[in-house]
Structure formats: C-alpha cells, structure tokens
Amino acid sequence: MSIPAPIATGTFLYLILGCALLGLVFASRLTGRLSKDNAEIANVVVIISTVSTWLFWLCAWMHQWHPLIKPIYEE
C-alpha cells in the first residue's frame, strides 16, 4: 500500500515551510536580531507550530477522504 499523492505533496510542502521558517530564525540569529535564548525559543515555536498545523491539515484531509459517517440520501 502506497502513500496517496496529496498526502505526500502536502507533507513535503509543510516540510519546506518548516525548513524555511527555521532558516529565517537562523538568519535572524546570525544578524543579531535574536539573542541565543530567543532563537532557541523561536526554533521550538516553529517546530511545534509546523507539526501542529501539518497534523491538523492531515486530519482534515483524511476525514474528507474516508468519512466515518456516510450520508444517506433520501429521495
């Protein structure tokens, strides 16, 4: 059984988004806009928020793909 293409694509996009945001935090640390402590906190916030939004998106997508309750259409 293989992973459906939309799940793989969405996961890849969230991975890119998380890496880009971590890159921004790293760049802010290098330029001196963030102290070491604030950069560590920002790294944790970026990772947790990226994983949380990915998980929420995955649950919403899976719910629409295979709904638990199938509607009964009456004529």
Short mmCIF file of N, CA and C in Angstrom, two decimals:
data_model
loop_
_atom_site.label_atom_id
_atom_site.label_comp_id
_atom_site.label_asym_id
_atom_site.label_seq_id
_atom_site.Cartn_x
_atom_site.Cartn_y
_atom_site.Cartn_z
N MET A 1 0.84 -1.17 0.00
CA MET A 1 0.00 0.00 0.00
C MET A 1 0.90 1.24 0.00
N SER A 2 0.61 2.13 -0.92
CA SER A 2 1.45 3.32 -1.03
C SER A 2 0.75 4.53 -0.42
N ILE A 3 1.53 5.56 -0.18
CA ILE A 3 1.00 6.80 0.37
C ILE A 3 0.33 7.57 -0.76
N PRO A 4 -0.90 8.07 -0.55
CA PRO A 4 -1.57 8.84 -1.60
C PRO A 4 -0.77 10.10 -1.95
N ALA A 5 -0.82 10.48 -3.21
CA ALA A 5 -0.04 11.62 -3.69
C ALA A 5 -0.36 12.93 -2.96
N PRO A 6 -1.63 13.25 -2.67
CA PRO A 6 -1.88 14.51 -1.96
C PRO A 6 -1.26 14.55 -0.56
N ILE A 7 -1.22 13.42 0.12
CA ILE A 7 -0.59 13.39 1.44
C ILE A 7 0.91 13.61 1.32
N ALA A 8 1.54 12.96 0.36
CA ALA A 8 2.98 13.13 0.16
C ALA A 8 3.29 14.57 -0.23
N THR A 9 2.49 15.15 -1.11
CA THR A 9 2.72 16.53 -1.55
C THR A 9 2.54 17.51 -0.40
N GLY A 10 1.45 17.35 0.36
CA GLY A 10 1.21 18.25 1.49
C GLY A 10 2.28 18.13 2.56
N THR A 11 2.71 16.91 2.83
CA THR A 11 3.77 16.70 3.81
C THR A 11 5.07 17.36 3.35
N PHE A 12 5.38 17.21 2.08
CA PHE A 12 6.58 17.83 1.53
C PHE A 12 6.50 19.36 1.62
N LEU A 13 5.34 19.92 1.35
CA LEU A 13 5.18 21.38 1.43
C LEU A 13 5.32 21.88 2.87
N TYR A 14 4.75 21.14 3.82
CA TYR A 14 4.91 21.54 5.23
C TYR A 14 6.37 21.39 5.67
N LEU A 15 7.07 20.40 5.15
CA LEU A 15 8.49 20.24 5.46
C LEU A 15 9.29 21.44 4.93
N ILE A 16 8.98 21.86 3.72
CA ILE A 16 9.66 23.02 3.14
C ILE A 16 9.35 24.28 3.94
N LEU A 17 8.06 24.44 4.32
CA LEU A 17 7.67 25.60 5.12
C LEU A 17 8.42 25.63 6.45
N GLY A 18 8.49 24.50 7.13
CA GLY A 18 9.20 24.44 8.41
C GLY A 18 10.68 24.75 8.26
N CYS A 19 11.30 24.21 7.21
CA CYS A 19 12.73 24.49 6.98
C CYS A 19 12.97 25.96 6.65
N ALA A 20 12.06 26.55 5.88
CA ALA A 20 12.20 27.97 5.55
C ALA A 20 12.09 28.84 6.79
N LEU A 21 11.14 28.51 7.66
CA LEU A 21 10.98 29.28 8.89
C LEU A 21 12.17 29.09 9.83
N LEU A 22 12.68 27.87 9.89
CA LEU A 22 13.89 27.65 10.70
C LEU A 22 15.08 28.40 10.12
N GLY A 23 15.14 28.49 8.79
CA GLY A 23 16.19 29.28 8.15
C GLY A 23 16.08 30.76 8.49
N LEU A 24 14.85 31.27 8.56
CA LEU A 24 14.66 32.67 8.95
C LEU A 24 15.12 32.92 10.39
N VAL A 25 14.83 31.97 11.26
CA VAL A 25 15.27 32.11 12.65
C VAL A 25 16.80 32.07 12.70
N PHE A 26 17.40 31.18 11.94
CA PHE A 26 18.86 31.08 11.92
C PHE A 26 19.48 32.36 11.36
N ALA A 27 18.88 32.90 10.30
CA ALA A 27 19.39 34.14 9.73
C ALA A 27 19.24 35.30 10.71
N SER A 28 18.14 35.34 11.44
CA SER A 28 17.95 36.39 12.45
C SER A 28 18.97 36.26 13.57
N ARG A 29 19.32 35.03 13.89
CA ARG A 29 20.35 34.82 14.92
C ARG A 29 21.72 35.29 14.42
N LEU A 30 22.02 35.03 13.15
CA LEU A 30 23.31 35.44 12.60
C LEU A 30 23.43 36.97 12.49
N THR A 31 22.33 37.63 12.14
CA THR A 31 22.37 39.09 12.01
C THR A 31 22.31 39.80 13.34
N GLY A 32 22.01 39.09 14.42
CA GLY A 32 21.98 39.69 15.74
C GLY A 32 20.62 40.21 16.15
N ARG A 33 19.59 39.96 15.36
CA ARG A 33 18.26 40.42 15.72
C ARG A 33 17.67 39.60 16.87
N LEU A 34 18.11 38.36 16.99
CA LEU A 34 17.66 37.50 18.09
C LEU A 34 18.85 37.08 18.94
N SER A 35 18.62 37.07 20.24
CA SER A 35 19.66 36.54 21.12
C SER A 35 19.62 35.01 21.04
N LYS A 36 20.61 34.37 21.64
CA LYS A 36 20.68 32.91 21.60
C LYS A 36 19.45 32.29 22.26
N ASP A 37 19.05 32.82 23.41
CA ASP A 37 17.89 32.28 24.11
C ASP A 37 16.61 32.45 23.30
N ASN A 38 16.43 33.64 22.71
CA ASN A 38 15.24 33.87 21.92
C ASN A 38 15.23 33.02 20.65
N ALA A 39 16.38 32.77 20.07
CA ALA A 39 16.45 31.91 18.88
C ALA A 39 16.09 30.48 19.23
N GLU A 40 16.50 30.00 20.40
CA GLU A 40 16.14 28.65 20.82
C GLU A 40 14.63 28.53 21.03
N ILE A 41 14.04 29.56 21.64
CA ILE A 41 12.59 29.56 21.83
C ILE A 41 11.88 29.61 20.48
N ALA A 42 12.38 30.43 19.57
CA ALA A 42 11.77 30.54 18.24
C ALA A 42 11.86 29.21 17.49
N ASN A 43 12.97 28.50 17.64
CA ASN A 43 13.10 27.19 16.99
C ASN A 43 12.03 26.22 17.50
N VAL A 44 11.81 26.21 18.80
CA VAL A 44 10.80 25.32 19.38
C VAL A 44 9.41 25.72 18.89
N VAL A 45 9.13 27.01 18.87
CA VAL A 45 7.81 27.50 18.43
C VAL A 45 7.58 27.13 16.96
N VAL A 46 8.59 27.31 16.11
CA VAL A 46 8.45 26.98 14.69
C VAL A 46 8.19 25.49 14.50
N ILE A 47 8.94 24.66 15.18
CA ILE A 47 8.78 23.21 15.03
C ILE A 47 7.41 22.76 15.52
N ILE A 48 7.00 23.22 16.71
CA ILE A 48 5.71 22.80 17.26
C ILE A 48 4.57 23.30 16.39
N SER A 49 4.63 24.54 15.93
CA SER A 49 3.53 25.07 15.12
C SER A 49 3.47 24.41 13.76
N THR A 50 4.61 24.10 13.16
CA THR A 50 4.61 23.42 11.87
C THR A 50 4.03 22.01 11.99
N VAL A 51 4.45 21.29 12.99
CA VAL A 51 3.93 19.93 13.20
C VAL A 51 2.44 19.97 13.52
N SER A 52 2.02 20.93 14.33
CA SER A 52 0.60 21.02 14.70
C SER A 52 -0.27 21.36 13.49
N THR A 53 0.15 22.32 12.68
CA THR A 53 -0.65 22.67 11.50
C THR A 53 -0.65 21.54 10.49
N TRP A 54 0.47 20.82 10.35
CA TRP A 54 0.50 19.67 9.44
C TRP A 54 -0.45 18.58 9.92
N LEU A 55 -0.45 18.32 11.22
CA LEU A 55 -1.32 17.29 11.77
C LEU A 55 -2.79 17.68 11.61
N PHE A 56 -3.12 18.95 11.82
CA PHE A 56 -4.49 19.41 11.63
C PHE A 56 -4.90 19.27 10.17
N TRP A 57 -4.02 19.66 9.25
CA TRP A 57 -4.31 19.51 7.82
C TRP A 57 -4.49 18.03 7.47
N LEU A 58 -3.63 17.16 7.98
CA LEU A 58 -3.71 15.73 7.69
C LEU A 58 -5.04 15.14 8.20
N CYS A 59 -5.44 15.52 9.41
CA CYS A 59 -6.71 15.01 9.94
C CYS A 59 -7.89 15.50 9.10
N ALA A 60 -7.86 16.77 8.70
CA ALA A 60 -8.95 17.29 7.87
C ALA A 60 -8.99 16.60 6.52
N TRP A 61 -7.83 16.36 5.92
CA TRP A 61 -7.77 15.69 4.62
C TRP A 61 -8.24 14.25 4.72
N MET A 62 -7.78 13.54 5.74
CA MET A 62 -8.19 12.15 5.91
C MET A 62 -9.68 12.03 6.19
N HIS A 63 -10.22 12.99 6.93
CA HIS A 63 -11.65 12.95 7.23
C HIS A 63 -12.48 13.12 5.95
N GLN A 64 -12.02 13.93 5.04
CA GLN A 64 -12.73 14.13 3.78
C GLN A 64 -12.50 12.97 2.82
N TRP A 65 -11.38 12.29 2.97
CA TRP A 65 -11.05 11.19 2.06
C TRP A 65 -11.87 9.95 2.38
N HIS A 66 -11.92 9.60 3.66
CA HIS A 66 -12.69 8.45 4.13
C HIS A 66 -13.55 8.88 5.31
N PRO A 67 -14.73 9.44 5.04
CA PRO A 67 -15.57 9.89 6.16
C PRO A 67 -16.04 8.71 7.01
N LEU A 68 -16.17 8.95 8.31
CA LEU A 68 -16.61 7.89 9.21
C LEU A 68 -18.11 7.64 9.08
N ILE A 69 -18.85 8.71 8.85
CA ILE A 69 -20.30 8.58 8.72
C ILE A 69 -20.66 8.90 7.28
N LYS A 70 -21.21 7.91 6.60
CA LYS A 70 -21.59 8.13 5.21
C LYS A 70 -23.01 8.67 5.17
N PRO A 71 -23.22 9.73 4.40
CA PRO A 71 -24.57 10.31 4.35
C PRO A 71 -25.55 9.37 3.63
N ILE A 72 -26.77 9.39 4.09
CA ILE A 72 -27.82 8.58 3.47
C ILE A 72 -28.72 9.55 2.70
N TYR A 73 -28.73 9.42 1.41
CA TYR A 73 -29.54 10.30 0.58
C TYR A 73 -30.95 9.73 0.42
N GLU A 74 -31.90 10.57 0.72
CA GLU A 74 -33.30 10.18 0.59
C GLU A 74 -33.92 10.95 -0.55
N GLU A 75 -34.75 10.29 -1.30
CA GLU A 75 -35.39 10.96 -2.44
C GLU A 75 -36.77 11.45 -2.09
#
